[in-house]
């Protein structure tokens, strides 16, 4: 049915032919189960007064099992369709969803096999019934703890919230398991009662500590991977930096020559620009390779960059550049080149020689925190501009660096409209020092 009838008939909306093909298949399964039951339960011929009565018993059992198989297949097919249509696309976008699905799928398959196994009363045993009736309840407890409760309430002060959340899930889930799955198998109270107690004991006595241990192991592994990513990111940055150094001493000598020539020719703006460019290159050569630098050096680099941009745009009266960087209380260190990408992005996308433009940069420090704001106007770009669809792409790298270097100790807010682009960055340097 799965490999012929469903794909060739039902999925192609050929319902009549598909139904006609399913009828003999279902009847074959029905009669096969009926004949098998007449051998397994041959003693029923002695229980019933007539042979017809025993046959009716076998037919009823065969019908129930056949119907259950059809329902289980329908559930499987719907789950498969939902997985292909909705779940799989999500897996490519979310690592957490991929992890949950990878764990839930084998659990579901195992539970479905046990469910079919328990459909035969002759094969039932307490362990199989426990898995069939309370398997979803225990699996739900695991996923709730592992991916929701423990990440949010893992500290000792959150034990009350942890217990309350577990209770709010356990009571209705346990009741639903008893009412739905327990009644589906026709289990009486004297069987469901001990099974319910055993399920709760397994949940709290075995599953909870096992889940907690697994959560701690994964947390340590994630921390190790994060540290390796930070180290790898720094190594790649250093390698890229070394590759970019094409005889820097030659460039410095050339800049010094140009600077002297500009002074001789009485070109103060040119000499100022060359001097600031030399300072920026010196920063790139000596400071950029360090793990941390003084914030004042980063600010000086920003000032040099903005001054060069002022030289480029000073002939345009419609371009307004406001800078307010207060270095008071900024006696701290940060990773180099964290702030400049935001300013570069502002000048790259916020300057237009045909319309009024404005760029604003502000920075101040307070209580061990850095507050950095960048604002720029937004202008419509020509259709043939290669940067037209690339707005903000240059910020991706600095976002990743912030996430690696200051996890949980920074706040980055980016807001964009049709005419404005605003960035607000807060870095809690004191908290980062405490963690280290």
CSV table of C-alpha atoms in Angstrom, one decimal:
chain,number,residue,atom,x,y,z
A,1,UNK,CA,0.0,0.0,0.0
A,2,UNK,CA,2.7,2.5,0.9
A,3,UNK,CA,4.9,1.9,-2.1
A,4,UNK,CA,2.2,1.4,-4.8
A,5,UNK,CA,-1.4,2.4,-3.9
A,6,UNK,CA,-0.5,5.6,-2.0
A,7,UNK,CA,2.1,7.1,-4.4
A,8,UNK,CA,0.5,6.0,-7.7
A,9,UNK,CA,-3.2,6.5,-6.9
A,10,UNK,CA,-4.0,8.5,-3.8
A,11,UNK,CA,-1.2,11.1,-4.1
A,12,UNK,CA,-2.3,11.7,-7.7
A,13,UNK,CA,-5.9,12.2,-6.7
A,14,UNK,CA,-7.0,9.0,-8.3
A,15,UNK,CA,-9.2,8.2,-5.4
A,16,UNK,CA,-11.6,5.7,-6.9
A,17,UNK,CA,-8.9,3.4,-8.3
A,18,UNK,CA,-6.9,3.8,-5.1
A,19,UNK,CA,-9.9,2.8,-3.0
A,20,UNK,CA,-10.7,-0.2,-5.3
A,21,UNK,CA,-7.1,-1.4,-4.9
A,22,UNK,CA,-7.2,-0.9,-1.1
A,23,UNK,CA,-10.3,-2.9,-0.6
A,24,UNK,CA,-8.9,-6.4,-1.5
A,25,UNK,CA,-5.7,-5.6,0.5
A,26,UNK,CA,-7.6,-4.7,3.6
A,27,UNK,CA,-9.8,-7.7,3.2
A,28,UNK,CA,-6.7,-9.9,2.9
A,29,UNK,CA,-5.2,-8.6,6.1
A,30,UNK,CA,-8.6,-9.0,7.8
A,31,UNK,CA,-9.0,-12.6,6.9
A,32,UNK,CA,-5.4,-13.4,7.6
A,33,UNK,CA,-5.7,-12.1,11.1
A,34,UNK,CA,-9.0,-13.9,11.6
A,35,UNK,CA,-7.5,-17.2,10.5
A,36,UNK,CA,-4.4,-16.6,12.7
A,37,UNK,CA,-6.6,-15.9,15.7
A,38,UNK,CA,-8.6,-19.1,15.2
A,39,UNK,CA,-5.3,-21.0,15.6
A,40,UNK,CA,-4.0,-18.9,18.5
A,41,UNK,CA,-7.3,-18.9,20.4
A,42,UNK,CA,-8.7,-22.2,19.4
A,43,UNK,CA,-10.0,-22.8,22.9
A,44,UNK,CA,-12.7,-20.1,22.1
A,45,UNK,CA,-14.6,-22.8,20.1
A,46,UNK,CA,-15.2,-24.4,23.5
A,47,UNK,CA,-16.2,-21.2,25.2
A,48,UNK,CA,-18.9,-20.3,22.7
A,49,UNK,CA,-22.0,-22.5,22.3
A,50,UNK,CA,-21.8,-22.3,18.5
A,51,UNK,CA,-19.0,-22.2,15.9
A,52,UNK,CA,-20.6,-19.1,14.5
A,53,UNK,CA,-20.2,-17.3,17.9
A,54,UNK,CA,-16.5,-18.1,17.9
A,55,UNK,CA,-16.1,-16.9,14.4
A,56,UNK,CA,-17.8,-13.7,15.3
A,57,UNK,CA,-15.3,-13.2,18.1
A,58,UNK,CA,-12.4,-13.8,15.8
A,59,UNK,CA,-13.9,-11.5,13.2
A,60,UNK,CA,-14.4,-8.7,15.8
A,61,UNK,CA,-10.7,-9.0,16.9
A,62,UNK,CA,-9.5,-9.1,13.3
A,63,UNK,CA,-11.6,-6.0,12.5
A,64,UNK,CA,-10.3,-4.0,15.5
A,65,UNK,CA,-6.6,-4.9,14.7
A,66,UNK,CA,-7.0,-4.1,11.0
A,67,UNK,CA,-8.6,-0.8,11.8
A,68,UNK,CA,-5.8,0.0,14.3
A,69,UNK,CA,-3.2,-0.8,11.6
A,70,UNK,CA,-5.0,1.6,9.2
A,71,UNK,CA,-5.2,4.3,11.9
A,72,UNK,CA,-1.5,3.9,12.7
A,73,UNK,CA,-0.5,4.1,9.0
A,74,UNK,CA,-2.7,7.2,8.6
A,75,UNK,CA,-0.9,8.8,11.6
A,76,UNK,CA,2.5,7.7,10.2
A,77,UNK,CA,1.6,9.1,6.7
A,78,UNK,CA,0.4,12.4,8.2
A,79,UNK,CA,3.5,12.7,10.4
A,80,UNK,CA,5.7,12.0,7.4
A,81,UNK,CA,3.9,14.6,5.2
A,82,UNK,CA,4.1,17.2,8.0
A,83,UNK,CA,7.8,16.4,8.5
A,84,UNK,CA,8.6,16.8,4.8
A,85,UNK,CA,6.4,19.9,4.3
A,86,UNK,CA,7.0,21.9,7.4
A,87,UNK,CA,9.6,20.3,9.7
A,88,UNK,CA,12.4,19.7,7.3
A,89,UNK,CA,12.5,23.4,6.1
A,90,UNK,CA,12.7,24.4,9.7
A,91,UNK,CA,15.6,22.1,10.4
A,92,UNK,CA,17.8,23.9,8.0
A,93,UNK,CA,17.1,27.2,9.8
A,94,UNK,CA,17.2,26.2,13.5
A,95,UNK,CA,19.8,24.0,15.2
A,96,UNK,CA,17.5,23.5,18.2
A,97,UNK,CA,14.7,22.1,16.0
A,98,UNK,CA,17.2,19.8,14.3
A,99,UNK,CA,18.4,18.4,17.6
A,100,UNK,CA,14.9,17.9,19.0
A,101,UNK,CA,13.7,16.1,15.8
A,102,UNK,CA,16.8,13.9,15.7
A,103,UNK,CA,16.0,12.7,19.3
A,104,UNK,CA,12.2,12.5,19.0
A,105,UNK,CA,12.0,10.5,15.8
A,106,UNK,CA,13.6,7.2,17.1
A,107,UNK,CA,11.6,7.6,20.3
A,108,UNK,CA,8.4,7.9,18.3
A,109,UNK,CA,9.3,4.9,16.1
A,110,UNK,CA,10.0,2.7,19.2
A,111,UNK,CA,6.8,3.8,20.9
A,112,UNK,CA,4.7,3.0,17.7
A,113,UNK,CA,6.3,-0.5,17.5
A,114,UNK,CA,5.4,-1.2,21.1
A,115,UNK,CA,1.9,0.2,20.5
A,116,UNK,CA,1.3,-2.3,17.7
A,117,UNK,CA,2.8,-5.0,19.8
A,118,UNK,CA,0.4,-4.3,22.7
A,119,UNK,CA,-2.6,-4.4,20.3
A,120,UNK,CA,-2.3,-8.2,20.7
A,121,UNK,CA,-3.6,-9.1,24.2
A,122,UNK,CA,-1.6,-12.4,24.1
A,123,UNK,CA,1.7,-10.5,23.8
A,124,UNK,CA,1.0,-7.9,26.5
A,125,UNK,CA,3.3,-7.6,29.5
A,126,UNK,CA,3.7,-4.9,32.2
A,127,UNK,CA,6.8,-3.4,30.6
A,128,UNK,CA,5.2,-3.1,27.2
A,129,UNK,CA,2.1,-1.6,28.7
A,130,UNK,CA,4.1,0.9,30.6
A,131,UNK,CA,5.9,2.1,27.4
A,132,UNK,CA,2.7,2.1,25.4
A,133,UNK,CA,0.5,4.0,27.9
A,134,UNK,CA,3.1,6.3,29.6
A,135,UNK,CA,5.8,6.5,26.9
A,136,UNK,CA,4.6,9.8,25.5
A,137,UNK,CA,4.3,11.2,29.1
A,138,UNK,CA,7.9,10.3,29.9
A,139,UNK,CA,9.2,11.5,26.6
A,140,UNK,CA,7.4,14.8,27.0
A,141,UNK,CA,9.0,15.2,30.5
A,142,UNK,CA,12.4,14.7,29.0
A,143,UNK,CA,12.0,17.3,26.2
A,144,UNK,CA,10.3,19.8,28.5
A,145,UNK,CA,13.2,19.5,31.0
A,146,UNK,CA,16.0,19.4,28.5
A,147,UNK,CA,15.0,22.2,26.1
A,148,UNK,CA,12.8,24.5,28.2
A,149,UNK,CA,12.9,24.2,31.9
A,150,UNK,CA,16.6,23.4,32.6
A,151,UNK,CA,18.0,26.1,30.3
A,152,UNK,CA,15.7,28.7,32.0
A,153,UNK,CA,15.6,27.5,35.6
A,154,UNK,CA,18.8,25.6,36.3
A,155,UNK,CA,20.1,27.7,39.2
A,156,UNK,CA,19.3,26.7,42.9
A,157,UNK,CA,17.1,29.7,43.4
A,158,UNK,CA,14.8,28.6,40.6
A,159,UNK,CA,13.9,25.2,42.1
A,160,UNK,CA,10.4,26.4,43.0
A,161,UNK,CA,9.7,27.4,39.5
A,162,UNK,CA,11.2,24.2,38.2
A,163,UNK,CA,9.0,22.1,40.4
A,164,UNK,CA,5.9,24.1,39.6
A,165,UNK,CA,6.5,23.8,35.8
A,166,UNK,CA,7.0,20.1,36.2
A,167,UNK,CA,3.8,19.7,38.2
A,168,UNK,CA,1.8,21.8,35.7
A,169,UNK,CA,2.9,19.5,32.9
A,170,UNK,CA,2.8,16.2,34.8
A,171,UNK,CA,-0.8,16.2,36.2
A,172,UNK,CA,-2.7,16.9,32.9
A,173,UNK,CA,-0.3,14.7,30.9
A,174,UNK,CA,-0.7,11.8,33.3
A,175,UNK,CA,-4.4,12.1,33.3
A,176,UNK,CA,-4.6,12.3,29.5
A,177,UNK,CA,-2.4,9.2,29.2
A,178,UNK,CA,-4.7,7.2,31.5
A,179,UNK,CA,-7.9,8.4,29.9
A,180,UNK,CA,-6.8,8.0,26.3
A,181,UNK,CA,-4.2,5.3,26.0
A,182,UNK,CA,-5.4,3.4,29.0
A,183,UNK,CA,-8.9,3.2,27.8
A,184,UNK,CA,-7.8,2.3,24.3
A,185,UNK,CA,-6.3,-0.9,25.6
A,186,UNK,CA,-9.2,-1.5,27.9
A,187,UNK,CA,-7.1,-1.5,31.1
A,188,UNK,CA,-8.8,-1.6,34.4
A,189,UNK,CA,-8.1,0.6,37.4
A,190,UNK,CA,-6.1,-2.1,39.3
A,191,UNK,CA,-3.7,-2.2,36.4
A,192,UNK,CA,-3.5,1.5,35.6
A,193,UNK,CA,-3.0,2.5,39.2
A,194,UNK,CA,0.3,0.7,39.8
A,195,UNK,CA,1.5,1.6,36.3
A,196,UNK,CA,0.8,5.3,37.0
A,197,UNK,CA,2.8,5.2,40.2
A,198,UNK,CA,5.6,3.4,38.5
A,199,UNK,CA,5.6,6.0,35.7
A,200,UNK,CA,5.9,8.8,38.2
A,201,UNK,CA,8.7,7.0,40.1
A,202,UNK,CA,10.6,6.5,36.8
A,203,UNK,CA,10.0,10.1,35.9
A,204,UNK,CA,11.3,11.7,39.1
A,205,UNK,CA,13.7,9.0,40.3
A,206,UNK,CA,15.4,8.0,37.1
A,207,UNK,CA,14.5,10.3,34.2
A,208,UNK,CA,15.0,13.6,36.0
A,209,UNK,CA,18.6,12.9,37.3
A,210,UNK,CA,19.5,11.3,33.9
A,211,UNK,CA,18.2,14.3,32.0
A,212,UNK,CA,20.0,16.7,34.4
A,213,UNK,CA,23.3,14.9,33.9
A,214,UNK,CA,22.9,14.9,30.1
A,215,UNK,CA,22.0,18.6,30.2
A,216,UNK,CA,25.2,19.4,32.2
A,217,UNK,CA,27.3,17.3,29.8
A,218,UNK,CA,25.9,19.2,26.8
A,219,UNK,CA,26.4,22.5,28.5
A,220,UNK,CA,30.1,21.7,29.0
A,221,UNK,CA,30.4,20.6,25.4
A,222,UNK,CA,28.8,23.8,24.2
A,223,UNK,CA,31.2,25.9,26.3
A,224,UNK,CA,34.2,23.9,24.9
A,225,UNK,CA,32.9,24.4,21.3
A,226,UNK,CA,32.4,28.1,22.0
A,227,UNK,CA,35.9,28.5,23.3
A,228,UNK,CA,37.3,26.7,20.3
A,229,UNK,CA,35.2,29.0,18.0
A,230,UNK,CA,36.6,32.1,19.7
A,231,UNK,CA,40.1,30.7,19.3
A,232,UNK,CA,39.5,29.8,15.7
A,233,UNK,CA,38.0,33.2,14.9
A,234,UNK,CA,41.0,34.9,16.4
A,235,UNK,CA,43.4,32.7,14.5
A,236,UNK,CA,41.6,33.3,11.2
A,237,UNK,CA,41.5,37.1,11.9
A,238,UNK,CA,45.3,37.1,12.6
A,239,UNK,CA,45.9,35.0,9.5
A,240,UNK,CA,43.8,37.4,7.3
A,241,UNK,CA,45.6,40.3,8.9
A,242,UNK,CA,49.1,38.8,8.1
A,243,UNK,CA,48.1,38.1,4.5
A,244,UNK,CA,47.0,41.8,4.2
A,245,UNK,CA,50.4,43.1,5.2
A,246,UNK,CA,52.1,43.8,1.9
A,247,UNK,CA,55.4,45.3,2.9
A,248,UNK,CA,53.9,47.8,5.4
A,249,UNK,CA,57.3,49.5,6.0
A,250,UNK,CA,57.4,50.4,2.3
A,251,UNK,CA,53.9,51.9,2.6
A,252,UNK,CA,54.9,53.9,5.6
A,253,UNK,CA,57.9,55.3,3.9
A,254,UNK,CA,55.8,56.2,0.8
A,255,UNK,CA,53.3,58.0,3.1
A,256,UNK,CA,56.0,59.9,4.8
A,257,UNK,CA,57.3,61.0,1.4
A,258,UNK,CA,53.9,62.1,0.3
A,259,UNK,CA,53.4,63.9,3.6
A,260,UNK,CA,56.6,65.9,3.1
A,261,UNK,CA,55.7,66.7,-0.5
A,262,UNK,CA,52.3,68.0,0.6
A,263,UNK,CA,53.9,70.3,3.2
A,264,UNK,CA,56.4,71.7,0.7
A,265,UNK,CA,53.6,72.4,-1.8
A,266,UNK,CA,51.5,74.1,0.9
A,267,UNK,CA,48.6,71.6,0.8
A,268,UNK,CA,47.6,71.4,4.5
A,269,UNK,CA,44.4,69.3,3.9
A,270,UNK,CA,46.4,66.7,1.9
A,271,UNK,CA,49.1,66.5,4.5
A,272,UNK,CA,46.5,66.1,7.3
A,273,UNK,CA,44.8,63.3,5.4
A,274,UNK,CA,48.1,61.5,4.8
A,275,UNK,CA,49.1,61.8,8.4
A,276,UNK,CA,45.7,60.4,9.6
A,277,UNK,CA,45.9,57.6,7.1
A,278,UNK,CA,49.4,56.8,8.4
A,279,UNK,CA,48.1,56.7,12.0
A,280,UNK,CA,45.3,54.3,10.9
A,281,UNK,CA,47.7,52.0,9.2
A,282,UNK,CA,49.9,52.1,12.3
A,283,UNK,CA,46.9,51.0,14.3
A,284,UNK,CA,46.1,48.2,11.9
A,285,UNK,CA,49.7,47.0,12.1
A,286,UNK,CA,50.4,47.2,15.8
A,287,UNK,CA,47.1,47.2,17.7
A,288,UNK,CA,44.8,45.0,15.6
A,289,UNK,CA,46.8,41.9,16.3
A,290,UNK,CA,46.2,42.1,20.1
A,291,UNK,CA,43.4,40.5,22.0
A,292,UNK,CA,42.5,43.7,23.8
A,293,UNK,CA,43.4,47.4,23.4
A,294,UNK,CA,42.6,50.5,25.3
A,295,UNK,CA,39.3,52.0,24.3
A,296,UNK,CA,40.9,55.4,23.8
A,297,UNK,CA,43.0,53.9,21.0
A,298,UNK,CA,39.9,52.5,19.3
A,299,UNK,CA,38.3,56.0,19.6
A,300,UNK,CA,41.4,57.6,18.1
A,301,UNK,CA,41.1,55.3,15.1
A,302,UNK,CA,37.5,56.3,14.7
A,303,UNK,CA,38.4,60.0,14.9
A,304,UNK,CA,41.0,59.5,12.2
A,305,UNK,CA,38.6,57.7,10.0
A,306,UNK,CA,35.9,60.3,10.4
A,307,UNK,CA,38.4,63.1,9.7
A,308,UNK,CA,39.3,61.5,6.4
A,309,UNK,CA,35.7,61.2,5.5
A,310,UNK,CA,35.2,64.9,6.4
A,311,UNK,CA,38.0,65.8,3.9
A,312,UNK,CA,36.2,63.8,1.2
A,313,UNK,CA,32.9,65.4,1.8
A,314,UNK,CA,33.8,69.0,3.0
A,315,UNK,CA,32.9,70.5,-0.4
A,316,UNK,CA,29.2,69.3,-0.1
A,317,UNK,CA,27.2,71.7,2.2
A,318,UNK,CA,24.3,69.2,2.4
A,319,UNK,CA,26.3,66.6,4.2
A,320,UNK,CA,26.2,66.9,8.0
A,321,UNK,CA,28.5,64.9,10.2
A,322,UNK,CA,28.0,65.1,14.0
A,323,UNK,CA,30.5,63.4,16.3
A,324,UNK,CA,30.2,63.4,20.1
A,325,UNK,CA,32.6,60.9,21.7
A,326,UNK,CA,33.2,61.5,25.4
A,327,UNK,CA,36.2,59.5,26.6
A,328,UNK,CA,35.6,60.4,30.3
A,329,UNK,CA,35.4,57.2,32.4
A,330,UNK,CA,36.5,55.2,29.3
A,331,UNK,CA,39.6,53.8,31.0
A,332,UNK,CA,38.9,50.2,29.9
A,333,UNK,CA,39.9,47.7,27.2
A,334,UNK,CA,38.0,46.1,24.4
A,335,UNK,CA,38.7,43.8,21.4
A,336,UNK,CA,40.1,45.9,18.5
A,337,UNK,CA,38.0,46.9,15.5
A,338,UNK,CA,34.6,46.3,17.1
A,339,UNK,CA,33.3,49.8,16.6
A,340,UNK,CA,34.7,50.9,13.2
A,341,UNK,CA,32.4,48.6,11.1
A,342,UNK,CA,29.3,50.5,12.2
A,343,UNK,CA,30.9,53.8,11.3
A,344,UNK,CA,32.2,52.5,8.0
A,345,UNK,CA,28.7,51.2,7.2
A,346,UNK,CA,27.2,54.6,8.0
A,347,UNK,CA,29.5,56.4,5.6
A,348,UNK,CA,29.1,53.7,3.0
A,349,UNK,CA,25.4,53.9,2.9
A,350,UNK,CA,24.5,57.2,4.4
A,351,UNK,CA,26.3,59.7,2.1
A,352,UNK,CA,24.7,61.0,-1.1
A,353,UNK,CA,26.1,63.9,-3.2
A,354,UNK,CA,22.7,64.6,-4.7
A,355,UNK,CA,20.5,64.8,-1.5
A,356,UNK,CA,20.8,66.0,2.1
A,357,UNK,CA,22.7,63.5,4.2
A,358,UNK,CA,23.4,63.2,7.9
A,359,UNK,CA,25.6,61.0,10.0
A,360,UNK,CA,25.8,61.1,13.8
A,361,UNK,CA,28.3,59.1,16.0
A,362,UNK,CA,28.2,59.2,19.8
A,363,UNK,CA,30.1,57.3,22.5
A,364,UNK,CA,30.3,57.5,26.3
A,365,UNK,CA,31.1,55.2,29.2
A,366,UNK,CA,29.4,54.8,32.5
A,367,UNK,CA,29.7,52.2,35.3
A,368,UNK,CA,32.0,49.9,33.3
A,369,UNK,CA,29.7,50.0,30.2
A,370,UNK,CA,30.3,51.3,26.7
A,371,UNK,CA,27.3,53.0,25.0
A,372,UNK,CA,27.8,53.5,21.3
A,373,UNK,CA,25.3,55.0,18.8
A,374,UNK,CA,25.5,55.5,15.1
A,375,UNK,CA,22.8,57.1,12.9
A,376,UNK,CA,22.8,57.7,9.2
A,377,UNK,CA,20.3,58.7,6.6
A,378,UNK,CA,19.4,56.2,3.9
A,379,UNK,CA,19.3,57.0,0.2
A,380,UNK,CA,17.8,55.2,-2.8
A,381,UNK,CA,20.6,53.6,-4.8
A,382,UNK,CA,20.6,53.2,-8.6
A,383,UNK,CA,19.4,49.9,-10.2
A,384,UNK,CA,22.9,49.1,-11.4
A,385,UNK,CA,24.6,49.8,-8.1
A,386,UNK,CA,26.2,46.5,-6.9
A,387,UNK,CA,25.7,47.6,-3.3
A,388,UNK,CA,21.9,48.1,-3.8
A,389,UNK,CA,21.0,44.7,-2.2
A,390,UNK,CA,23.9,44.5,0.2
A,391,UNK,CA,22.8,47.0,2.8
A,392,UNK,CA,24.2,46.0,6.2
A,393,UNK,CA,26.0,42.9,5.0
A,394,UNK,CA,29.3,44.3,6.4
A,395,UNK,CA,27.9,44.1,9.9
A,396,UNK,CA,27.6,40.4,9.9
A,397,UNK,CA,31.2,39.8,10.9
A,398,UNK,CA,31.1,42.2,13.9
A,399,UNK,CA,27.8,40.6,15.1
A,400,UNK,CA,29.6,37.2,15.1
A,401,UNK,CA,32.6,38.7,16.9
A,402,UNK,CA,30.4,40.3,19.6
A,403,UNK,CA,28.5,37.0,20.1
A,404,UNK,CA,31.8,35.1,20.5
A,405,UNK,CA,33.8,37.7,22.6
A,406,UNK,CA,31.0,39.1,24.8
A,407,UNK,CA,28.3,36.4,25.0
A,408,UNK,CA,25.5,37.6,27.2
A,409,UNK,CA,27.3,40.9,28.0
A,410,UNK,CA,26.4,43.0,25.1
A,411,UNK,CA,23.2,44.4,23.6
A,412,UNK,CA,23.1,45.2,19.9
A,413,UNK,CA,20.0,47.0,18.5
A,414,UNK,CA,19.7,47.8,14.7
A,415,UNK,CA,16.7,49.7,13.4
A,416,UNK,CA,16.1,50.5,9.8
A,417,UNK,CA,13.4,52.5,8.0
A,418,UNK,CA,13.1,53.7,4.4
A,419,UNK,CA,15.0,56.9,5.3
A,420,UNK,CA,17.1,56.1,8.5
A,421,UNK,CA,19.4,53.5,9.9
A,422,UNK,CA,20.2,53.4,13.6
A,423,UNK,CA,22.6,51.3,15.6
A,424,UNK,CA,22.8,51.1,19.4
A,425,UNK,CA,25.5,49.0,21.0
A,426,UNK,CA,26.1,48.5,24.7
A,427,UNK,CA,29.0,46.4,26.0
A,428,UNK,CA,29.3,45.5,29.7
A,429,UNK,CA,33.1,45.3,30.0
A,430,UNK,CA,33.0,44.8,33.8
A,431,UNK,CA,30.7,41.7,33.5
A,432,UNK,CA,33.0,40.3,30.8
A,433,UNK,CA,36.0,40.7,33.1
A,434,UNK,CA,34.1,39.0,36.0
A,435,UNK,CA,33.3,35.9,33.8
A,436,UNK,CA,36.9,35.7,32.6
